[in-house]
Every structure is written in C-alpha cells, then in structure tokens.
Amino acid sequence: MRLSRYFLPVLKENPAEAQIVSHRLMLRAGMIKQASAGIYSWLPLGFKVLRKIEQIIHEEQARAGHIAMLMPTIQSAELWRESGRYDDYGEEMLRIRDRHDRDILFTPTAEELITDIFRAHVGSYKDLPLTLYQIQWKFRDEIRPRFGVMRGREFLMKDGYNFDLTKEDALHAYNRHLVSYLRTYERMGLQAIPMRADSGPIGGDDTHEFLVLAETGESEVFYDSEITDLKFGDREIDFDDHAACQAVLEEFTSRYARTDETHDEALFNQVPEARRRTARGIEVGQIFYFGTKYSDAMGATVTDDAGTKVPVHMGSHGIGVSRLLGAIIEASHDDKGIIWPEGVTPFHCGIVNLKQGDGEADAACEALYASLKALGLDPLYDDRKERAGAKFATMDLIGLPWRITVGPRGLKNGVVELTSRRTGESEDLPPEEAVKRIAAIYAGAV
Amino acid sequence: MRLSRYFLPVLKENPAEAQIVSHRLMLRAGMIKQASAGIYSWLPLGFKVLRKIEQIIHEEQARAGHIAMLMPTIQSAELWRESGRYDDYGEEMLRIRDRHDRDILFTPTAEELITDIFRAHVGSYKDLPLTLYQIQWKFRDEIRPRFGVMRGREFLMKDGYNFDLTKEDALHAYNRHLVSYLRTYERMGLQAIPMRADSGPIGGDDTHEFLVLAETGESEVFYDSEITDLKFGDREIDFDDHAACQAVLEEFTSRYARTDETHDEALFNQVPEARRRTARGIEVGQIFYFGTKYSDAMGATVTDDAGTKVPVHMGSHGIGVSRLLGAIIEASHDDKGIIWPEGVTPFHCGIVNLKQGDGEADAACEALYASLKALGLDPLYDDRKERAGAKFATMDLIGLPWRITVGPRGLKNGVVELTSRRTGESEDLPPEEAVKRIAAIYAGAV
C-alpha cells in the first residue's frame, strides 16, 4: 500500500479520553475511532490487525479439528428463557423489542443457540465428538465502558462449543482447547498464562482464564515465577491424543497461577518465596467445562451405543479477539509507539523515501515495493512529500517491525538501511539483500 | 475435510416453510438454520461459501483501490438525527434503548457514521479521492421476512463510500464501482445486469441496481436482450482511468434495462420487438451517487486548492453478501440440488469412496485426498459407511462442481471416475490424472 492513497489518520496529540497506553496508541495510530461509548469503528490499520488475528485463530482452530460457522448477533429471548439465563443475565444484556413487540437481544454469548442447533440436528453418539466455533460480534452493555477496545460494549469474540458423549471426552476437548490456545497466543507474540478461574454466568467447575501480564491489567494475579519460563514453541501435537493433550495441561497448569477471584493465600505460600509473584494481568481468553448444564435444561441428548438417550457433555471456549489488539499493544510498545510482533503486524515492513520526488530515490523505492509485493509480502510505502522526521515518527507510532529507509546518500553507495523497530538497530545493505532479509524473517510467519 | 468429522446436517425432506428453491436447498444442504424470523445461523457449509464470497469482494475492492475497514453494528441515534434520517427511516430500523436510556440502533446502512469519520479526520483535497468500505452485518426489521437469506432481517452487506472533491471525480468513483462490481459478480459465476433504479431512502439521482435474472426474483425487469450477451471477461482495466471506466459504464448501461420501479413503457417500445424481454430479477447490489446530501447535512468539507472549504461529493455502493448465496443457487441448481460455480464452491471437489472399509479403496481415497491437499485444494472426502446412492445424493445436493468416485472395480483397472456436477458427464482416468485435472480447473479460480 502507498501511504498517499491509504487512510491513516494519525493524531499528533494524546487524546484526553484515553487512560491506558493501548487505547492512546490505537487512537493516535489511526486504528480505531470511537463511535459512541464503548463502541468503535475499526479504521483500515486496526481492521488489518483484527483480520490477522482472526486468521491465526481460524488456522489454529482448524488444526485442532474444530469447525467454523457463524451465528447471528440478534437472538430471540425464547431460548434464553429455556435455559433460565434470560432473567439471570442482568443489565449487561442488551434487550430489544422488534416491531412485532417480540423480545429479542444482542447476544453476549451463544451457549443456548448452539445447543439448539445441536439438538435439532444431532441424535447419535456416532456424530460425536463435535466442536463448532465462530468469530462474531457480541454486545455487553457495560455500565462504564473504558480502556478502549479492552472493555468495550460491542466486541469481537471467538466462541467455541464442544459436544461429547462422556465427561472424559469433554475433558479432552477442554485440554485440546488449552493446547490450541497456547499455540494461538504464541503466534500472536503473546505469553498468555492459563490461570484457574471462576466460571461466572457460564457455569461449571473446570475453567481456566488466559492472562497476559501487563501493568494495566484489570485483574491482580498471583503466580509461581517458573510459569513464565514455559513455552509451547514448535512442538508437534496430535490433537486426538488424549494423553498428549493432558500432559500439556499438566505442564502449564500444575504451578500456582490464579487471579484474585480464586486466589488462595495458603496454597500460594507453599510456593518458595523467591518464586512468588504478584502482578496485573489482562484476560484474553477462557475455557470452560460445564458438563450437562445446558443439555439438561434444553434437552440436548444423543443415543449412546446401548441405545440409551443421554445428555451431551459440553464446554465453551472463548478468545477476546478485539481486546487482543489492546493486550498485544500493552505488552509490546515503547515511548514512540506500538511494536507489532511479526505474526500480527498490519504491514510486513515500511519503506521510507527520504527524498520523495528525487528520481533515483523514487525509482529505488518503487523497485523495493514491487520486489516485496512479488514475494507475497505487504509493504507500506511512505511516498508522501513529508520531512524524514515526520515519516520516521509515523512509522514508529504505527509500529511496523521492520523499516527500509531509502535516500540519495545511501543509494550512491548502493545501500538502503534496514531498521528493527524493536531494537532500533540499523544495518546498511543492498536493496535486494534487504528484500531477502525481510522475506526470510516472515518465511515462518506469513 | 473428512465428512465423518464434519458437521453437515442434510435434510431428506423438503422443509415446509421454504417457498423458493434457494431457501429449500440451503436448508436441505445443511447450510443454514433459522434462529428466529428472518435471522439465520450459518452452518459450516454455508459459512464456507459466505467466506468465499467475502474474499472475492475483498480482492476486487482492493484491485479497485478501495480500502477495507469496519464499523460497528450498534450506533448512536445522534448522527441519524443530524442527517434527518432517524425519523424518516420508519419501522425497518431496529431502535434500541441502552441501560442508560440512550437511543441506539442496529445499523441498516452507514452513510452517517462514515461521514462522521471523514469529517473528523480529513480536511484537505490532497487526501482525496478516498473510498472506504466494509463487510458487516446489518439489520432491517422487515415486517414479513421471507425467502430465507434473500429477505432476512439480519444480513451481511458490503457497503462502500466514496469521497471526492468534485462531481466529476465522484462520478468516476461511481463508474469504478460499476466496473468493479461487474468483475466481482462474474467471478462468482453470476451475470448481474446493471439497471437504472430508484434511490429510495439513500437519496440521489444516479443509481443502478445489479440484478440477476431468476424466476423467483422479487422485481419485474424489462430489458433489451442484447444486454445478456455482454461479458466483462478477462479484460484488464486501469481503475484510475476515467475514460476507460466511463466506456464500460456506457457499454453496460446504454441498452434498455429497468426494474418495474423505473420502467418507462414508451422508451421500452423503442427497443426492436424481437429483443424486448420481461423477466424477474434478484437485486444483488446497488450503486449511488448522491452528491453533497450527507456532507451538507453533516458539515463534511475539505479545503480545495484555492483554500476554500467545499462539501465533499459522495456516493455509496452496496453488495448484498448473504443474499448472494440465495441468488447464486436460484441461478444455478437442478432437481437434485445446488450446482456451485467454481469461484464460490465450498469444497473444490468431493471424493466418494464406494466401499468404505475396503483396504484398497480406502488407501486410494486417502492418497487422492492427500494429493489434492498438497496442491492447496480443499476436497470433501465422504468416508462414511453409507450406501453409494446416499453418498451420491449428498454430493449432488450440496453441489460440489466435481466428484471423484473411487471403487474396487475401477481400481482394478487403475482408474477412478471424474464427474461434472453441471453436465453429469463422467470420465474414467488414473487417480493422478484426476488430481491434475481438478488442479487445472481451479488454477484460475483458487
């Protein structure tokens, strides 16, 4: 993309309404614009990152054998009355009357609707196991929306639902989601720690939240410092292998790690003192096993191999997609702006032309741009007639991990400058080498 | 995907509530399930087609230089009061009160919000031309939703908005959209005819609807038969070239083609009688130029090169994304089921194992499946223990354009059977040739 033809409304001033750094930087980098309280438009740069995050989630869900679908945002109140949650849910549920005076609502979560789909179409244990998921907009009418996309009212969520014949199979689905989520977050450059959590209105006993450590996190967290040394990394895993998934669960959840909601001081004190940590964390996902809570209430049964009708065991599993952008920025920024991890960066690299209008500089930039595009890469070329300082400030603010700077002086020596946003380190090298370097960096991540 | 692990709840019976063939086939093929009146869940097969259509739109919008973003589904009523449309819009607008008793609404279209974003961020003619678009869920509270996704209440729409300094530039944007839409629909296997239309609540004088001819169309259309011979085809076009885009507009709109809303009997009678046609059509898109209607009302101005503040010229441009699935099926089906055009098919081909459990047949199917996947193709392998007849019926119903049938008898002769869903013609050929043939078919469409 050429910046002269893009829509990137960066702000010079810090917006007064933003209390936390991710909110401030998303506004300043022209990623979002508030439409009304807790509701945002995703400007082109923000939308690109949102799509990258969605894409990673879709890929990792497919890898785990989960099947994508989509449920509507507006639901009838009927199903919620059937499960008993219509009255329970409180004022956070956006309740609506349609023109025929029927009670409808903007869905905050979809256990009821997916259970309804399941009971209508699945009748036999032979069709299990089954895990369906969607990435869809949800609404929770927060009394005091704040922190930008971190606690908005309209938000994008991945929500998945597993249906299994037995508790054992459903617990495997739980473990499979845990493994899948570890992979998913790591691909986004995040360390998200599974912590024992409270189930809230979803219900059930088994639940873990995934938390990203950040000063601005809304939860206080307590953990054994050994946990931050764990990496899922490149290991191959067979998602059908119960024991392998269970082993990952044990590895990542056996050490103490809890939010203030479930914190147990006595247990925590059993961790050697040198390893006890308290910090703040941002919740970016949660997994639940809740057994037959919804299948009992709504009559979602299958026939088992003895011909008996039994309620299915279920769980639900969520990733806060839109809030992940905030979490990633909270975890990865500096004074100058955002620093995108390669896995989610909106553009793979920036090209800064120090002397727009200079024949040689323009030609070199065009050639770089074309070479990168030909390799399937997505560069952002700052082709505006602006001072170099302003161009650097914009690139630093929007946080592309790599920048190629092109100027007449370097070109005389046959080189351009390749700069890492994270380290600030620069290197002079021939343009074709810079292209190769960028391609190599993204070979695993594109 | 292996069918044994997929969620494809096909129905044997014709659902009583479906009056038109696309609705019936989408329900029977397990693509959608009604959640409440006019509101549907997109089951995995339907969701896959929806995503393919979205992807084509994104690619074609990018080709035309339009920039993707995303606006929220819920908007404040304030902006709609500013434009004067809050009261005008009538009962089709879903009006909501939030917990603080503020008037909000589920957006049926986004002229107001995009104009608000524009006026907040763009101040100079140097930032023009600019075209922003989104693909987002909309809601219109139809008094009598019907025909499945063709006239639903919650529906997915691509809506784009151009901002230009002059009327001339804005009319180029209009033409550019017309060209882009012709390409877009053809990639989906559809002939969509631009017809002079009525602007309705959007406003403006210049507007064309795109209609797909189909017996079940909601509009009566009148046209010169020469128009159905026009194809956009593979021609290359420079979307910045005003004259080239204008020429396409003229080519595709100079012959008589109107819906009943704008039909002019006297004009129509000037078409030679042998070429006069009346038929029914499904509206799948519409483009508008409405000048300064919203920019005047909402103060969206830019400074021109003389330093004078002038209101921007705008247009908006929509594609009915979810209803396109219905339109494609209305235009492409037979007694047995759907016939997907290659550009939007949910899977590239089916693999039918005639004797699941037979070592050789299973191995041959697995090898085919692996070879197709290795080429980046997406096959659906029916690996269920079902009769051949049931497997064929499912494949015909869900409409994959190509089927490879594998059975012990053919394998003895070293062949599998490749069948075209459209023609029903079959050919015996070695498995590796079948793979090559499928790859070649999709080389342009994948």
JSON list of C-alpha atoms in Angstrom, two decimals, chain A residues 93-202:
[
{"chain": "A", "resi": 93, "resn": "MET", "atom": "CA", "xyz": [-27.68, -7.99, 28.21]},
{"chain": "A", "resi": 94, "resn": "LEU", "atom": "CA", "xyz": [-28.90, -5.61, 25.52]},
{"chain": "A", "resi": 95, "resn": "ARG", "atom": "CA", "xyz": [-32.64, -6.32, 25.43]},
{"chain": "A", "resi": 96, "resn": "ILE", "atom": "CA", "xyz": [-34.59, -5.22, 22.39]},
{"chain": "A", "resi": 97, "resn": "ARG", "atom": "CA", "xyz": [-38.20, -5.29, 21.19]},
{"chain": "A", "resi": 98, "resn": "ASP", "atom": "CA", "xyz": [-38.77, -5.75, 17.49]},
{"chain": "A", "resi": 99, "resn": "ARG", "atom": "CA", "xyz": [-41.62, -4.16, 15.51]},
{"chain": "A", "resi": 100, "resn": "HIS", "atom": "CA", "xyz": [-43.90, -7.05, 16.40]},
{"chain": "A", "resi": 101, "resn": "ASP", "atom": "CA", "xyz": [-43.14, -6.48, 20.11]},
{"chain": "A", "resi": 102, "resn": "ARG", "atom": "CA", "xyz": [-41.18, -9.70, 20.41]},
{"chain": "A", "resi": 103, "resn": "ASP", "atom": "CA", "xyz": [-38.32, -9.85, 22.91]},
{"chain": "A", "resi": 104, "resn": "ILE", "atom": "CA", "xyz": [-35.01, -10.19, 21.16]},
{"chain": "A", "resi": 105, "resn": "LEU", "atom": "CA", "xyz": [-31.46, -9.44, 22.30]},
{"chain": "A", "resi": 106, "resn": "PHE", "atom": "CA", "xyz": [-27.95, -8.77, 21.05]},
{"chain": "A", "resi": 107, "resn": "THR", "atom": "CA", "xyz": [-26.16, -11.92, 22.03]},
{"chain": "A", "resi": 108, "resn": "PRO", "atom": "CA", "xyz": [-23.46, -11.72, 24.70]},
{"chain": "A", "resi": 109, "resn": "THR", "atom": "CA", "xyz": [-22.57, -15.43, 24.24]},
{"chain": "A", "resi": 110, "resn": "ALA", "atom": "CA", "xyz": [-24.14, -18.33, 22.39]},
{"chain": "A", "resi": 111, "resn": "GLU", "atom": "CA", "xyz": [-24.48, -21.47, 24.54]},
{"chain": "A", "resi": 112, "resn": "GLU", "atom": "CA", "xyz": [-28.26, -21.50, 24.07]},
{"chain": "A", "resi": 113, "resn": "LEU", "atom": "CA", "xyz": [-28.28, -21.08, 20.31]},
{"chain": "A", "resi": 114, "resn": "ILE", "atom": "CA", "xyz": [-25.55, -23.64, 19.64]},
{"chain": "A", "resi": 115, "resn": "THR", "atom": "CA", "xyz": [-27.31, -26.13, 21.91]},
{"chain": "A", "resi": 116, "resn": "ASP", "atom": "CA", "xyz": [-30.50, -25.52, 19.95]},
{"chain": "A", "resi": 117, "resn": "ILE", "atom": "CA", "xyz": [-28.68, -26.21, 16.68]},
{"chain": "A", "resi": 118, "resn": "PHE", "atom": "CA", "xyz": [-27.13, -29.33, 18.14]},
{"chain": "A", "resi": 119, "resn": "ARG", "atom": "CA", "xyz": [-30.39, -30.81, 19.45]},
{"chain": "A", "resi": 120, "resn": "ALA", "atom": "CA", "xyz": [-32.12, -30.16, 16.12]},
{"chain": "A", "resi": 121, "resn": "HIS", "atom": "CA", "xyz": [-29.52, -31.97, 14.06]},
{"chain": "A", "resi": 122, "resn": "VAL", "atom": "CA", "xyz": [-27.51, -34.45, 16.11]},
{"chain": "A", "resi": 123, "resn": "GLY", "atom": "CA", "xyz": [-29.03, -37.57, 17.57]},
{"chain": "A", "resi": 124, "resn": "SER", "atom": "CA", "xyz": [-26.34, -40.22, 17.77]},
{"chain": "A", "resi": 125, "resn": "TYR", "atom": "CA", "xyz": [-23.09, -40.73, 19.61]},
{"chain": "A", "resi": 126, "resn": "LYS", "atom": "CA", "xyz": [-21.63, -41.59, 16.20]},
{"chain": "A", "resi": 127, "resn": "ASP", "atom": "CA", "xyz": [-21.67, -37.90, 15.29]},
{"chain": "A", "resi": 128, "resn": "LEU", "atom": "CA", "xyz": [-19.50, -37.05, 18.28]},
{"chain": "A", "resi": 129, "resn": "PRO", "atom": "CA", "xyz": [-17.06, -35.62, 19.15]},
{"chain": "A", "resi": 130, "resn": "LEU", "atom": "CA", "xyz": [-18.05, -32.28, 17.64]},
{"chain": "A", "resi": 131, "resn": "THR", "atom": "CA", "xyz": [-16.64, -28.82, 18.24]},
{"chain": "A", "resi": 132, "resn": "LEU", "atom": "CA", "xyz": [-18.16, -25.83, 16.48]},
{"chain": "A", "resi": 133, "resn": "TYR", "atom": "CA", "xyz": [-16.93, -22.27, 16.79]},
{"chain": "A", "resi": 134, "resn": "GLN", "atom": "CA", "xyz": [-17.49, -18.81, 15.41]},
{"chain": "A", "resi": 135, "resn": "ILE", "atom": "CA", "xyz": [-15.84, -15.40, 15.42]},
{"chain": "A", "resi": 136, "resn": "GLN", "atom": "CA", "xyz": [-18.70, -12.96, 15.78]},
{"chain": "A", "resi": 137, "resn": "TRP", "atom": "CA", "xyz": [-19.55, -9.58, 17.31]},
{"chain": "A", "resi": 138, "resn": "LYS", "atom": "CA", "xyz": [-21.05, -9.66, 20.78]},
{"chain": "A", "resi": 139, "resn": "PHE", "atom": "CA", "xyz": [-22.55, -6.96, 22.94]},
{"chain": "A", "resi": 140, "resn": "ARG", "atom": "CA", "xyz": [-22.42, -6.46, 26.67]},
{"chain": "A", "resi": 141, "resn": "ASP", "atom": "CA", "xyz": [-23.94, -3.27, 27.93]},
{"chain": "A", "resi": 142, "resn": "GLU", "atom": "CA", "xyz": [-21.15, -2.42, 30.37]},
{"chain": "A", "resi": 143, "resn": "ILE", "atom": "CA", "xyz": [-22.24, 0.22, 32.82]},
{"chain": "A", "resi": 144, "resn": "ARG", "atom": "CA", "xyz": [-18.90, 2.00, 32.45]},
{"chain": "A", "resi": 145, "resn": "PRO", "atom": "CA", "xyz": [-17.12, 1.04, 29.24]},
{"chain": "A", "resi": 146, "resn": "ARG", "atom": "CA", "xyz": [-13.44, 2.05, 29.36]},
{"chain": "A", "resi": 147, "resn": "PHE", "atom": "CA", "xyz": [-9.90, 1.37, 28.19]},
{"chain": "A", "resi": 148, "resn": "GLY", "atom": "CA", "xyz": [-10.82, 1.48, 24.51]},
{"chain": "A", "resi": 149, "resn": "VAL", "atom": "CA", "xyz": [-11.30, -1.95, 22.95]},
{"chain": "A", "resi": 150, "resn": "MET", "atom": "CA", "xyz": [-10.24, -3.62, 26.21]},
{"chain": "A", "resi": 151, "resn": "ARG", "atom": "CA", "xyz": [-13.61, -3.14, 27.83]},
{"chain": "A", "resi": 152, "resn": "GLY", "atom": "CA", "xyz": [-15.91, -2.08, 25.05]},
{"chain": "A", "resi": 153, "resn": "ARG", "atom": "CA", "xyz": [-19.61, -2.79, 24.70]},
{"chain": "A", "resi": 154, "resn": "GLU", "atom": "CA", "xyz": [-19.52, -4.18, 21.16]},
{"chain": "A", "resi": 155, "resn": "PHE", "atom": "CA", "xyz": [-16.62, -6.59, 20.88]},
{"chain": "A", "resi": 156, "resn": "LEU", "atom": "CA", "xyz": [-15.41, -9.38, 18.64]},
{"chain": "A", "resi": 157, "resn": "MET", "atom": "CA", "xyz": [-15.15, -12.78, 20.25]},
{"chain": "A", "resi": 158, "resn": "LYS", "atom": "CA", "xyz": [-14.23, -16.27, 19.16]},
{"chain": "A", "resi": 159, "resn": "ASP", "atom": "CA", "xyz": [-16.57, -18.63, 20.94]},
{"chain": "A", "resi": 160, "resn": "GLY", "atom": "CA", "xyz": [-16.40, -22.38, 20.53]},
{"chain": "A", "resi": 161, "resn": "TYR", "atom": "CA", "xyz": [-18.54, -25.17, 21.89]},
{"chain": "A", "resi": 162, "resn": "ASN", "atom": "CA", "xyz": [-17.70, -28.84, 22.27]},
{"chain": "A", "resi": 163, "resn": "PHE", "atom": "CA", "xyz": [-20.21, -31.69, 22.37]},
{"chain": "A", "resi": 164, "resn": "ASP", "atom": "CA", "xyz": [-19.05, -35.04, 23.72]},
{"chain": "A", "resi": 165, "resn": "LEU", "atom": "CA", "xyz": [-20.58, -38.32, 24.80]},
{"chain": "A", "resi": 166, "resn": "THR", "atom": "CA", "xyz": [-18.74, -38.61, 28.09]},
{"chain": "A", "resi": 167, "resn": "LYS", "atom": "CA", "xyz": [-17.16, -36.40, 30.70]},
{"chain": "A", "resi": 168, "resn": "GLU", "atom": "CA", "xyz": [-13.81, -37.90, 29.81]},
{"chain": "A", "resi": 169, "resn": "ASP", "atom": "CA", "xyz": [-14.17, -36.93, 26.16]},
{"chain": "A", "resi": 170, "resn": "ALA", "atom": "CA", "xyz": [-15.35, -33.45, 27.12]},
{"chain": "A", "resi": 171, "resn": "LEU", "atom": "CA", "xyz": [-12.33, -33.02, 29.37]},
{"chain": "A", "resi": 172, "resn": "HIS", "atom": "CA", "xyz": [-10.16, -33.97, 26.43]},
{"chain": "A", "resi": 173, "resn": "ALA", "atom": "CA", "xyz": [-11.91, -31.25, 24.42]},
{"chain": "A", "resi": 174, "resn": "TYR", "atom": "CA", "xyz": [-11.09, -28.90, 27.29]},
{"chain": "A", "resi": 175, "resn": "ASN", "atom": "CA", "xyz": [-7.43, -29.92, 27.19]},
{"chain": "A", "resi": 176, "resn": "ARG", "atom": "CA", "xyz": [-7.37, -29.68, 23.39]},
{"chain": "A", "resi": 177, "resn": "HIS", "atom": "CA", "xyz": [-8.61, -26.11, 23.62]},
{"chain": "A", "resi": 178, "resn": "LEU", "atom": "CA", "xyz": [-5.97, -25.29, 26.18]},
{"chain": "A", "resi": 179, "resn": "VAL", "atom": "CA", "xyz": [-3.24, -26.58, 23.86]},
{"chain": "A", "resi": 180, "resn": "SER", "atom": "CA", "xyz": [-4.75, -24.83, 20.86]},
{"chain": "A", "resi": 181, "resn": "TYR", "atom": "CA", "xyz": [-4.99, -21.53, 22.73]},
{"chain": "A", "resi": 182, "resn": "LEU", "atom": "CA", "xyz": [-1.36, -21.73, 23.87]},
{"chain": "A", "resi": 183, "resn": "ARG", "atom": "CA", "xyz": [-0.31, -22.08, 20.22]},
{"chain": "A", "resi": 184, "resn": "THR", "atom": "CA", "xyz": [-2.69, -19.34, 19.14]},
{"chain": "A", "resi": 185, "resn": "TYR", "atom": "CA", "xyz": [-1.43, -16.73, 21.59]},
{"chain": "A", "resi": 186, "resn": "GLU", "atom": "CA", "xyz": [2.21, -17.55, 20.96]},
{"chain": "A", "resi": 187, "resn": "ARG", "atom": "CA", "xyz": [1.71, -16.99, 17.24]},
{"chain": "A", "resi": 188, "resn": "MET", "atom": "CA", "xyz": [0.50, -13.51, 18.13]},
{"chain": "A", "resi": 189, "resn": "GLY", "atom": "CA", "xyz": [3.69, -12.87, 20.07]},
{"chain": "A", "resi": 190, "resn": "LEU", "atom": "CA", "xyz": [1.90, -13.12, 23.42]},
{"chain": "A", "resi": 191, "resn": "GLN", "atom": "CA", "xyz": [2.60, -15.10, 26.52]},
{"chain": "A", "resi": 192, "resn": "ALA", "atom": "CA", "xyz": [-0.84, -15.91, 27.91]},
{"chain": "A", "resi": 193, "resn": "ILE", "atom": "CA", "xyz": [-0.79, -17.83, 31.18]},
{"chain": "A", "resi": 194, "resn": "PRO", "atom": "CA", "xyz": [-3.64, -20.24, 31.98]},
{"chain": "A", "resi": 195, "resn": "MET", "atom": "CA", "xyz": [-4.92, -19.49, 35.49]},
{"chain": "A", "resi": 196, "resn": "ARG", "atom": "CA", "xyz": [-7.57, -21.25, 37.50]},
{"chain": "A", "resi": 197, "resn": "ALA", "atom": "CA", "xyz": [-10.64, -19.08, 37.31]},
{"chain": "A", "resi": 198, "resn": "ASP", "atom": "CA", "xyz": [-14.22, -18.55, 38.35]},
{"chain": "A", "resi": 199, "resn": "SER", "atom": "CA", "xyz": [-16.94, -19.64, 35.94]},
{"chain": "A", "resi": 200, "resn": "GLY", "atom": "CA", "xyz": [-19.38, -16.76, 36.44]},
{"chain": "A", "resi": 201, "resn": "PRO", "atom": "CA", "xyz": [-22.64, -16.86, 34.49]},
{"chain": "A", "resi": 202, "resn": "ILE", "atom": "CA", "xyz": [-21.40, -19.55, 32.05]}
]
